């Protein structure tokens, strides 16, 4: 083993000795990031084609976002919501305006955002819709991923959750992509329908055209809140500001996370109307860190850059041509290339032996990406990526999938 290899090995040994084994990362120990590129502890460079599952839409250490972060860190970092802070009000005005919503509830992680949306929908159900006490039902989709808390995994059909019961009641699953299934599952006690406009963790699964618009009609007709989890698909990733925009759909509640923190800080948010978000009373819900001044400053900066630099348009253009190019790869192990904007999945045939093996090979070639749902290689680079880097990535992908 060379001197260089021992740095990586030493770090991995520490992790294996002392960290819970709740992940199985590729053996790359990243030490520095700049734009779309990272450098590991041994000095090897890699192109980041995963971007922390869309959290790094702006790339690593975006200079303006880091600058905002550093300035705010030197000024005021945390007050808790026991007091106001001077970043929070302007942030609330900015993000509600930006998203076309009336009110926001600030959180930190995606799963907390989802939990918040669930609490909001339930309270709305009891106090506005008139659902009997403790009878509220929320409809979710098969193959969903909304996070890791006990309530959120209570409506997951992923087998990895089997030893974490008892589960939270009050959820029903319907087939993703079937608006009929949704309509049939609705009862007078249904308060909400929670969905991902494209299923990210589920394997980059796109619902049939017209599905979101049809679900919108059904939710309106039955007075059911339509809750879009755009934590992974939102903020430009799919070529529009929100993935729901592809069908001109406005949900009743919008959950954002990941890229909202500009890749430097955990920031999530739930946005809705005054009627819905107005159900909260002081003490009902909250978070020590939610709405802190660092988070607010960073999120405003990130959202500003997203529009100023037209990152959704960039994702649309670059994603379309990259996906078309991927479709030209002539390989017996590719079953399908699908996606939208810069959220792309390359599904391999099961006989290929799983996508993880190919992600490892790509890492050896200097490109980082990650499998999703066993047989799918997920391609989701930062939205700031340059055409020349995509060309570089294409060569590696073509090589690894055809050799
Ligand atoms: N909703 C969607 C659609 C997501 O993709 C979450 C909610 C939860 O966000 P937080 O911030 O609580 O992780 C996600 C997260 C992981 C992992 O390591 C998570 C995601 C994607 C890949 C891996 O748990 N998505």
Tab-separated table of C-alpha atoms and ligand atoms in Angstrom:
chain	number	residue	atom	x	y	z
A	1	UNK	CA	0.000	0.000	0.000
A	2	UNK	CA	1.374	3.409	-0.907
A	3	UNK	CA	1.691	6.253	1.574
A	4	UNK	CA	-1.186	8.006	-0.187
A	5	UNK	CA	-3.598	5.112	0.071
A	6	UNK	CA	-3.035	4.888	3.782
A	7	UNK	CA	-4.710	8.300	4.360
A	8	UNK	CA	-7.983	7.061	2.955
A	9	UNK	CA	-7.646	3.743	4.759
A	10	UNK	CA	-6.910	5.443	8.075
A	11	UNK	CA	-10.037	7.585	7.879
A	12	UNK	CA	-12.193	4.654	6.908
A	13	UNK	CA	-10.773	2.618	9.796
A	14	UNK	CA	-11.818	5.368	12.219
A	15	UNK	CA	-15.327	5.449	10.811
A	16	UNK	CA	-15.647	1.675	10.929
A	17	UNK	CA	-14.400	1.578	14.507
A	18	UNK	CA	-16.566	4.350	15.910
A	19	UNK	CA	-19.510	5.217	13.659
A	20	UNK	CA	-22.832	3.406	13.578
A	21	UNK	CA	-23.017	1.384	10.376
A	22	UNK	CA	-26.112	3.106	9.055
A	23	UNK	CA	-24.377	3.919	5.752
A	24	UNK	CA	-22.143	2.026	3.348
A	25	UNK	CA	-20.307	4.836	1.525
A	26	UNK	CA	-17.967	4.425	-1.402
A	27	UNK	CA	-14.360	4.412	-0.144
A	28	UNK	CA	-13.608	8.036	-0.994
A	29	UNK	CA	-12.677	10.450	1.822
A	30	UNK	CA	-13.366	13.963	0.608
A	31	UNK	CA	-11.322	16.759	2.111
A	32	UNK	CA	-12.056	19.762	-0.093
A	33	UNK	CA	-14.728	20.918	-2.500
A	34	UNK	CA	-14.852	23.690	-5.065
A	35	UNK	CA	-17.686	24.048	-7.562
A	36	UNK	CA	-18.390	20.625	-9.050
A	37	UNK	CA	-15.051	19.142	-8.051
A	38	UNK	CA	-13.814	17.586	-4.819
A	39	UNK	CA	-10.396	16.433	-3.681
A	40	UNK	CA	-9.864	13.489	-1.370
A	41	UNK	CA	-7.381	13.129	1.489
A	42	UNK	CA	-4.893	11.583	-0.907
A	43	UNK	CA	-5.079	14.429	-3.385
A	44	UNK	CA	-7.260	12.643	-5.987
A	45	UNK	CA	-9.825	14.802	-7.755
A	46	UNK	CA	-13.383	13.747	-8.528
A	47	UNK	CA	-16.282	15.301	-10.376
A	48	UNK	CA	-19.288	15.333	-8.039
A	49	UNK	CA	-22.237	14.012	-10.035
A	50	UNK	CA	-24.390	13.405	-6.943
A	51	UNK	CA	-24.278	16.805	-5.236
A	52	UNK	CA	-25.398	15.450	-1.867
A	53	UNK	CA	-28.700	14.292	-3.322
A	54	UNK	CA	-29.497	17.789	-4.664
A	55	UNK	CA	-28.362	19.703	-1.586
A	56	UNK	CA	-25.381	21.030	-3.549
A	57	UNK	CA	-27.307	22.565	-6.448
A	58	UNK	CA	-24.916	25.538	-6.180
A	59	UNK	CA	-21.832	23.332	-6.076
A	60	UNK	CA	-19.350	23.098	-3.231
A	61	UNK	CA	-18.445	26.201	-1.253
A	62	UNK	CA	-20.185	28.671	-3.566
A	63	UNK	CA	-18.133	31.843	-2.845
A	64	UNK	CA	-21.101	34.198	-2.454
A	65	UNK	CA	-23.013	31.789	-0.233
A	66	UNK	CA	-19.916	31.104	1.875
A	67	UNK	CA	-19.346	34.843	2.153
A	68	UNK	CA	-22.916	35.438	3.353
A	69	UNK	CA	-22.573	32.528	5.768
A	70	UNK	CA	-19.277	33.832	7.181
A	71	UNK	CA	-20.518	37.397	7.599
A	72	UNK	CA	-23.682	36.269	9.333
A	73	UNK	CA	-21.658	33.862	11.506
A	74	UNK	CA	-19.627	36.804	12.739
A	75	UNK	CA	-22.718	38.880	13.420
A	76	UNK	CA	-25.477	36.730	14.902
A	77	UNK	CA	-25.985	32.968	14.673
A	78	UNK	CA	-28.806	32.007	16.990
A	79	UNK	CA	-31.448	33.535	19.185
A	80	UNK	CA	-33.973	30.675	19.344
A	81	UNK	CA	-37.551	31.688	18.622
A	82	UNK	CA	-37.903	32.981	22.169
A	83	UNK	CA	-36.866	36.306	20.601
A	84	UNK	CA	-37.046	37.752	17.127
A	85	UNK	CA	-33.927	38.080	15.004
A	86	UNK	CA	-33.417	40.619	12.247
A	87	UNK	CA	-32.962	38.026	9.455
A	88	UNK	CA	-36.180	36.114	10.052
A	89	UNK	CA	-38.847	38.644	9.019
A	90	UNK	CA	-37.158	39.571	5.734
A	91	UNK	CA	-36.596	35.852	5.049
A	92	UNK	CA	-40.275	35.023	5.601
A	93	UNK	CA	-41.342	37.808	3.245
A	94	UNK	CA	-38.760	36.800	0.669
A	95	UNK	CA	-39.416	33.059	0.567
A	96	UNK	CA	-43.210	33.291	0.597
A	97	UNK	CA	-43.075	35.762	-2.255
A	98	UNK	CA	-40.557	33.606	-4.111
A	99	UNK	CA	-42.694	30.481	-3.788
A	100	UNK	CA	-46.063	32.173	-4.300
A	101	UNK	CA	-47.271	31.129	-0.851
A	102	UNK	CA	-48.592	33.178	2.065
A	103	UNK	CA	-46.875	31.697	5.096
A	104	UNK	CA	-43.792	29.726	6.012
A	105	UNK	CA	-42.822	27.527	8.939
A	106	UNK	CA	-39.039	27.193	9.194
A	107	UNK	CA	-37.310	23.916	10.061
A	108	UNK	CA	-33.839	22.460	9.559
A	109	UNK	CA	-33.898	19.039	7.918
A	110	UNK	CA	-36.144	17.543	5.272
A	111	UNK	CA	-37.696	14.966	7.578
A	112	UNK	CA	-38.617	17.717	10.044
A	113	UNK	CA	-40.269	19.566	7.193
A	114	UNK	CA	-42.318	16.480	6.346
A	115	UNK	CA	-43.270	16.009	10.018
A	116	UNK	CA	-44.310	19.658	10.106
A	117	UNK	CA	-46.486	19.251	7.016
A	118	UNK	CA	-48.164	16.228	8.605
A	119	UNK	CA	-48.905	18.122	11.822
A	120	UNK	CA	-50.212	21.065	9.816
A	121	UNK	CA	-52.510	18.882	7.723
A	122	UNK	CA	-53.850	17.029	10.743
A	123	UNK	CA	-54.593	20.186	12.694
A	124	UNK	CA	-56.203	21.738	9.619
A	125	UNK	CA	-58.282	18.576	9.266
A	126	UNK	CA	-59.598	18.812	12.835
A	127	UNK	CA	-60.028	22.533	13.156
A	128	UNK	CA	-61.022	23.577	9.633
A	129	UNK	CA	-62.293	20.551	7.719
A	130	UNK	CA	-64.101	19.103	10.750
A	131	UNK	CA	-62.615	15.590	10.822
A	132	UNK	CA	-63.476	13.751	14.090
A	133	UNK	CA	-60.774	13.696	16.799
A	134	UNK	CA	-57.846	11.370	15.994
A	135	UNK	CA	-59.420	10.095	12.765
A	136	UNK	CA	-57.369	12.068	10.246
A	137	UNK	CA	-55.965	10.073	7.352
A	138	UNK	CA	-53.110	11.045	5.073
A	139	UNK	CA	-52.630	9.316	1.742
A	140	UNK	CA	-49.083	8.646	0.554
A	141	UNK	CA	-47.609	6.759	-2.397
A	142	UNK	CA	-46.014	3.356	-2.815
A	143	UNK	CA	-42.222	3.466	-3.198
A	144	UNK	CA	-42.057	6.869	-1.474
A	145	UNK	CA	-39.125	8.391	0.382
A	146	UNK	CA	-39.769	11.283	2.736
A	147	UNK	CA	-37.104	10.826	5.419
A	148	UNK	CA	-36.159	8.695	8.387
A	149	UNK	CA	-38.146	9.646	11.491
A	150	UNK	CA	-40.513	7.104	13.013
A	151	UNK	CA	-43.657	8.801	11.723
A	152	UNK	CA	-42.197	9.286	8.259
A	153	UNK	CA	-41.101	5.646	7.954
A	154	UNK	CA	-44.550	4.631	9.176
A	155	UNK	CA	-45.836	5.283	5.661
A	156	UNK	CA	-42.862	3.838	3.820
A	157	UNK	CA	-43.070	0.450	2.107
A	158	UNK	CA	-39.282	0.032	2.164
A	159	UNK	CA	-38.388	-3.237	3.917
A	160	UNK	CA	-35.452	-1.623	5.729
A	161	UNK	CA	-37.967	-0.140	8.172
A	162	UNK	CA	-39.300	-3.417	9.491
A	163	UNK	CA	-37.545	-3.403	12.884
A	164	UNK	CA	-38.503	0.098	13.951
A	165	UNK	CA	-42.119	-0.379	14.956
A	166	UNK	CA	-44.625	0.206	16.364
A	167	UNK	CA	-45.474	2.593	13.575
A	168	UNK	CA	-47.542	5.786	13.666
A	169	UNK	CA	-51.098	5.152	12.448
A	170	UNK	CA	-53.151	7.382	10.155
A	171	UNK	CA	-51.543	6.755	6.766
A	172	UNK	CA	-52.637	4.901	3.639
A	173	UNK	CA	-50.563	3.992	0.605
A	174	UNK	CA	-51.803	4.190	-2.969
A	175	UNK	CA	-49.996	3.274	-6.142
A	176	UNK	CA	-47.678	6.068	-7.302
A	177	UNK	CA	-48.766	7.333	-10.697
A	178	UNK	CA	-52.400	6.279	-10.421
A	179	UNK	CA	-54.762	9.191	-9.866
A	180	UNK	CA	-57.680	6.735	-9.794
A	181	UNK	CA	-56.100	4.933	-6.845
A	182	UNK	CA	-55.855	8.250	-5.035
A	183	UNK	CA	-59.485	9.129	-5.652
A	184	UNK	CA	-60.679	5.702	-4.532
A	185	UNK	CA	-58.709	5.905	-1.286
A	186	UNK	CA	-60.161	9.244	-0.204
A	187	UNK	CA	-62.699	9.153	2.640
A	188	UNK	CA	-64.389	11.985	4.546
A	189	UNK	CA	-61.489	11.749	7.038
A	190	UNK	CA	-58.761	12.249	4.459
A	191	UNK	CA	-56.909	15.464	5.210
A	192	UNK	CA	-53.984	15.308	2.800
A	193	UNK	CA	-52.212	13.647	-0.085
A	194	UNK	CA	-48.405	13.673	0.289
A	195	UNK	CA	-46.288	12.939	-2.771
A	196	UNK	CA	-42.972	13.467	-4.542
A	197	UNK	CA	-43.452	14.969	-8.041
A	198	UNK	CA	-40.634	12.639	-9.149
A	199	UNK	CA	-39.553	9.851	-6.818
A	200	UNK	CA	-35.847	10.362	-6.193
A	201	UNK	CA	-34.869	7.639	-3.736
A	202	UNK	CA	-37.399	5.319	-5.316
A	203	UNK	CA	-35.235	5.165	-8.457
A	204	UNK	CA	-35.899	8.434	-10.365
A	205	UNK	CA	-39.474	7.413	-11.082
A	206	UNK	CA	-41.499	9.843	-13.211
A	207	UNK	CA	-45.267	9.575	-12.928
A	208	UNK	CA	-47.312	9.477	-16.162
A	209	UNK	CA	-47.894	12.846	-17.864
A	210	UNK	CA	-50.963	14.539	-16.451
A	211	UNK	CA	-50.761	12.722	-13.097
A	212	UNK	CA	-49.967	15.785	-11.007
A	213	UNK	CA	-52.660	17.878	-12.678
A	214	UNK	CA	-55.212	15.097	-12.180
A	215	UNK	CA	-54.237	14.715	-8.505
A	216	UNK	CA	-54.637	18.477	-8.119
A	217	UNK	CA	-58.211	18.264	-9.416
A	218	UNK	CA	-59.019	15.328	-7.161
A	219	UNK	CA	-57.611	17.007	-4.049
A	220	UNK	CA	-59.559	20.189	-4.785
A	221	UNK	CA	-62.769	18.264	-5.421
A	222	UNK	CA	-62.540	16.373	-2.104
A	223	UNK	CA	-61.129	19.196	0.016
A	224	UNK	CA	-57.894	17.300	0.604
A	225	UNK	CA	-54.608	19.193	0.996
A	226	UNK	CA	-52.134	18.455	-1.766
A	227	UNK	CA	-48.654	18.360	-0.183
A	228	UNK	CA	-45.665	18.359	-2.537
A	229	UNK	CA	-42.404	17.107	-1.095
A	230	UNK	CA	-40.008	19.062	-3.313
A	231	UNK	CA	-37.051	18.563	-0.987
A	232	UNK	CA	-35.121	16.767	-3.724
A	233	UNK	CA	-36.916	17.918	-6.893
A	234	UNK	CA	-37.392	21.588	-6.000
A	235	UNK	CA	-35.193	24.628	-6.531
A	236	UNK	CA	-34.275	24.071	-10.134
A	237	UNK	CA	-33.201	20.448	-10.142
A	238	UNK	CA	-35.706	19.239	-12.746
A	239	UNK	CA	-35.457	22.258	-15.051
A	240	UNK	CA	-38.178	24.370	-13.430
A	241	UNK	CA	-38.198	26.106	-10.064
A	242	UNK	CA	-40.448	23.307	-8.762
A	243	UNK	CA	-41.130	19.961	-10.406
A	244	UNK	CA	-44.879	20.612	-10.006
A	245	UNK	CA	-44.444	23.560	-12.413
A	246	UNK	CA	-44.027	21.101	-15.285
A	247	UNK	CA	-47.778	20.520	-15.055
A	248	UNK	CA	-48.713	23.990	-13.886
A	249	UNK	CA	-49.742	22.557	-10.527
A	250	UNK	CA	-49.717	24.583	-7.335
A	251	UNK	CA	-49.842	22.399	-4.237
A	252	UNK	CA	-51.558	23.524	-1.029
A	253	UNK	CA	-48.367	22.873	0.899
A	254	UNK	CA	-44.797	22.853	-0.302
A	255	UNK	CA	-41.896	21.242	1.562
A	256	UNK	CA	-38.381	22.439	0.740
A	257	UNK	CA	-35.000	21.406	2.117
A	258	UNK	CA	-31.605	20.346	0.821
A	259	UNK	CA	-30.577	23.098	-1.668
A	260	UNK	CA	-32.430	25.720	0.390
A	261	UNK	CA	-29.364	25.736	2.637
A	262	UNK	CA	-27.062	26.559	-0.285
A	263	UNK	CA	-24.998	23.453	0.436
A	264	UNK	CA	-23.561	24.971	3.582
A	265	UNK	CA	-26.210	24.612	6.236
A	266	UNK	CA	-29.353	22.557	6.957
A	267	UNK	CA	-32.420	24.653	6.144
A	268	UNK	CA	-35.929	23.366	5.443
A	269	UNK	CA	-39.282	25.058	5.177
A	270	UNK	CA	-42.961	24.313	4.861
A	271	UNK	CA	-44.980	26.851	2.905
A	272	UNK	CA	-48.721	27.192	2.598
A	273	UNK	CA	-51.689	29.515	2.673
A	274	UNK	CA	-52.853	31.633	5.582
A	275	UNK	CA	-55.902	29.366	5.936
A	276	UNK	CA	-53.789	26.249	6.356
A	277	UNK	CA	-50.689	27.543	8.140
A	278	UNK	CA	-52.887	29.733	10.291
A	279	UNK	CA	-53.888	26.697	12.375
A	280	UNK	CA	-50.790	26.991	14.549
A	281	UNK	CA	-50.913	28.576	17.986
A	282	UNK	CA	-47.851	29.475	20.049
A	283	UNK	CA	-46.470	26.291	21.593
A	284	UNK	CA	-47.961	23.905	18.994
A	285	UNK	CA	-44.768	23.279	17.117
A	286	UNK	CA	-41.225	24.561	16.732
A	287	UNK	CA	-37.519	23.902	16.672
A	288	UNK	CA	-34.565	25.413	18.538
A	289	UNK	CA	-32.690	26.095	15.315
A	290	UNK	CA	-35.570	26.665	12.877
A	291	UNK	CA	-35.526	30.202	11.490
A	292	UNK	CA	-32.132	31.044	12.944
A	293	UNK	CA	-30.343	34.038	11.408
A	294	UNK	CA	-27.612	31.973	9.744
A	295	UNK	CA	-30.192	29.781	8.060
A	296	UNK	CA	-32.272	32.761	6.936
A	297	UNK	CA	-29.309	34.672	5.514
A	298	UNK	CA	-27.984	31.649	3.648
A	299	UNK	CA	-31.387	30.673	2.240
A	300	UNK	CA	-32.095	34.186	0.924
A	301	UNK	CA	-28.694	34.221	-0.755
A	302	UNK	CA	-29.149	30.761	-2.261
A	303	UNK	CA	-32.624	31.564	-3.625
A	304	UNK	CA	-31.374	34.861	-5.029
A	305	UNK	CA	-28.531	33.173	-6.900
A	306	UNK	CA	-30.840	30.437	-8.160
A	307	UNK	CA	-32.977	32.984	-10.029
A	308	UNK	CA	-30.237	35.446	-10.930
A	309	UNK	CA	-28.171	32.724	-12.618
A	310	UNK	CA	-31.241	30.964	-14.059
A	311	UNK	CA	-30.144	27.625	-12.658
A	312	UNK	CA	-33.510	25.997	-13.458
A	313	UNK	CA	-33.062	26.985	-17.137
A	314	UNK	CA	-29.528	25.662	-17.033
A	315	UNK	CA	-30.713	22.347	-15.590
A	316	UNK	CA	-33.347	22.141	-18.316
A	317	UNK	CA	-30.904	22.788	-21.183
A	318	UNK	CA	-27.912	20.833	-19.947
A	319	UNK	CA	-30.052	18.000	-18.596
A	320	UNK	CA	-31.942	17.519	-21.827
A	321	UNK	CA	-28.845	17.253	-24.004
A	322	UNK	CA	-26.997	15.112	-21.460
A	323	UNK	CA	-29.896	12.682	-21.200
A	324	UNK	CA	-30.182	12.480	-24.982
A	325	UNK	CA	-26.500	11.663	-25.146
A	326	UNK	CA	-26.797	8.997	-22.470
A	327	UNK	CA	-29.556	7.416	-24.529
A	328	UNK	CA	-27.106	6.923	-27.400
A	329	UNK	CA	-24.855	4.637	-25.339
A	330	UNK	CA	-25.092	1.228	-26.905
A	331	UNK	CA	-24.795	-1.200	-24.004
A	332	UNK	CA	-26.620	-4.451	-23.236
A	333	UNK	CA	-26.673	-3.610	-19.529
A	334	UNK	CA	-28.687	-0.377	-19.879
A	335	UNK	CA	-32.419	-0.928	-19.548
A	336	UNK	CA	-33.571	2.699	-19.578
A	337	UNK	CA	-32.357	6.273	-19.240
A	338	UNK	CA	-34.946	8.587	-17.717
A	339	UNK	CA	-35.252	11.807	-15.807
A	340	UNK	CA	-35.984	15.477	-15.998
A	341	UNK	CA	-33.548	18.376	-15.989
A	342	UNK	CA	-30.441	17.334	-14.096
A	343	UNK	CA	-32.138	14.513	-12.188
A	344	UNK	CA	-31.317	11.507	-14.318
A	345	UNK	CA	-31.443	7.771	-13.696
A	346	UNK	CA	-29.674	5.118	-15.731
A	347	UNK	CA	-31.479	1.872	-14.995
A	348	UNK	CA	-29.399	-1.239	-15.533
A	349	UNK	CA	-30.737	-4.706	-16.235
A	350	UNK	CA	-30.774	-6.855	-13.053
A	351	UNK	CA	-28.229	-9.238	-14.631
A	352	UNK	CA	-25.675	-6.397	-14.509
A	353	UNK	CA	-25.286	-7.184	-10.793
A	354	UNK	CA	-26.474	-3.912	-9.273
A	355	UNK	CA	-25.669	-0.262	-9.905
A	356	UNK	CA	-23.313	0.047	-6.933
A	357	UNK	CA	-20.591	-1.887	-8.750
A	358	UNK	CA	-20.687	0.664	-11.586
A	359	UNK	CA	-20.677	3.606	-9.193
A	360	UNK	CA	-17.459	2.161	-7.735
A	361	UNK	CA	-15.960	1.880	-11.198
A	362	UNK	CA	-16.975	5.460	-11.954
A	363	UNK	CA	-15.308	6.594	-8.717
A	364	UNK	CA	-12.124	4.850	-9.880
A	365	UNK	CA	-12.453	6.923	-13.058
A	366	UNK	CA	-12.790	10.112	-11.018
A	367	UNK	CA	-16.565	10.594	-11.067
A	368	UNK	CA	-18.756	10.409	-7.966
A	369	UNK	CA	-22.347	9.235	-8.173
A	370	UNK	CA	-24.594	6.877	-6.287
A	371	UNK	CA	-26.981	4.068	-6.956
A	372	UNK	CA	-30.619	4.360	-6.003
A	373	UNK	CA	-33.015	1.452	-5.670
A	374	UNK	CA	-30.404	-1.259	-6.508
A	375	UNK	CA	-30.266	-1.017	-10.288
A	376	UNK	CA	-30.351	2.700	-11.003
A	377	UNK	CA	-27.305	4.963	-11.294
A	378	UNK	CA	-28.415	8.409	-10.193
A	379	UNK	CA	-26.887	11.363	-12.034
A	380	UNK	CA	-27.564	14.673	-10.277
A	381	UNK	CA	-24.638	17.094	-10.600
A	382	UNK	CA	-24.625	20.628	-9.207
A	383	UNK	CA	-26.765	22.866	-11.442
A	384	UNK	CA	-23.767	25.145	-12.008
A	385	UNK	CA	-21.964	22.390	-13.900
A	386	UNK	CA	-20.250	23.363	-17.167
A	387	UNK	CA	-20.786	21.613	-20.475
A	388	UNK	CA	-17.124	20.572	-20.568
A	389	UNK	CA	-17.494	18.752	-17.250
A	390	UNK	CA	-20.594	16.980	-18.503
A	391	UNK	CA	-18.640	15.959	-21.605
A	392	UNK	CA	-15.908	14.626	-19.355
A	393	UNK	CA	-18.480	12.713	-17.285
A	394	UNK	CA	-20.119	11.301	-20.391
A	395	UNK	CA	-16.855	9.738	-21.536
A	396	UNK	CA	-16.431	8.012	-18.160
A	397	UNK	CA	-20.002	6.768	-18.051
A	398	UNK	CA	-19.829	5.465	-21.599
A	399	UNK	CA	-16.564	3.702	-20.866
A	400	UNK	CA	-17.743	2.060	-17.657
A	401	UNK	CA	-21.068	0.916	-19.107
A	402	UNK	CA	-19.628	-0.510	-22.310
A	403	UNK	CA	-16.365	-2.144	-21.253
B	1	LIG	N1	-37.980	14.018	1.179
B	1	LIG	C1	-37.310	13.674	0.070
B	1	LIG	C2	-38.011	13.646	-1.243
B	1	LIG	C3	-35.950	13.355	0.176
B	1	LIG	O1	-35.269	13.005	-0.921
B	1	LIG	C4	-36.076	13.768	2.558
B	1	LIG	C5	-37.410	14.078	2.390
B	1	LIG	C6	-35.484	13.860	3.941
B	1	LIG	O2	-34.577	14.896	4.047
B	1	LIG	P1	-33.481	14.888	5.236
B	1	LIG	O3	-32.869	16.229	5.179
B	1	LIG	O4	-34.208	14.624	6.498
B	1	LIG	O5	-32.498	13.770	4.891
B	1	LIG	C7	-35.325	13.399	1.439
B	1	LIG	C8	-33.893	13.034	1.658
B	1	LIG	C9	-30.096	9.796	3.364
B	1	LIG	C10	-30.644	10.247	2.065
B	1	LIG	O6	-28.871	9.676	3.449
B	1	LIG	C11	-31.710	11.135	2.024
B	1	LIG	C12	-32.191	11.535	0.786
B	1	LIG	C13	-31.610	11.068	-0.346
B	1	LIG	C14	-30.573	10.182	-0.283
B	1	LIG	C15	-30.071	9.757	0.932
B	1	LIG	O7	-30.901	9.568	4.298
B	1	LIG	N2	-33.260	12.353	0.628
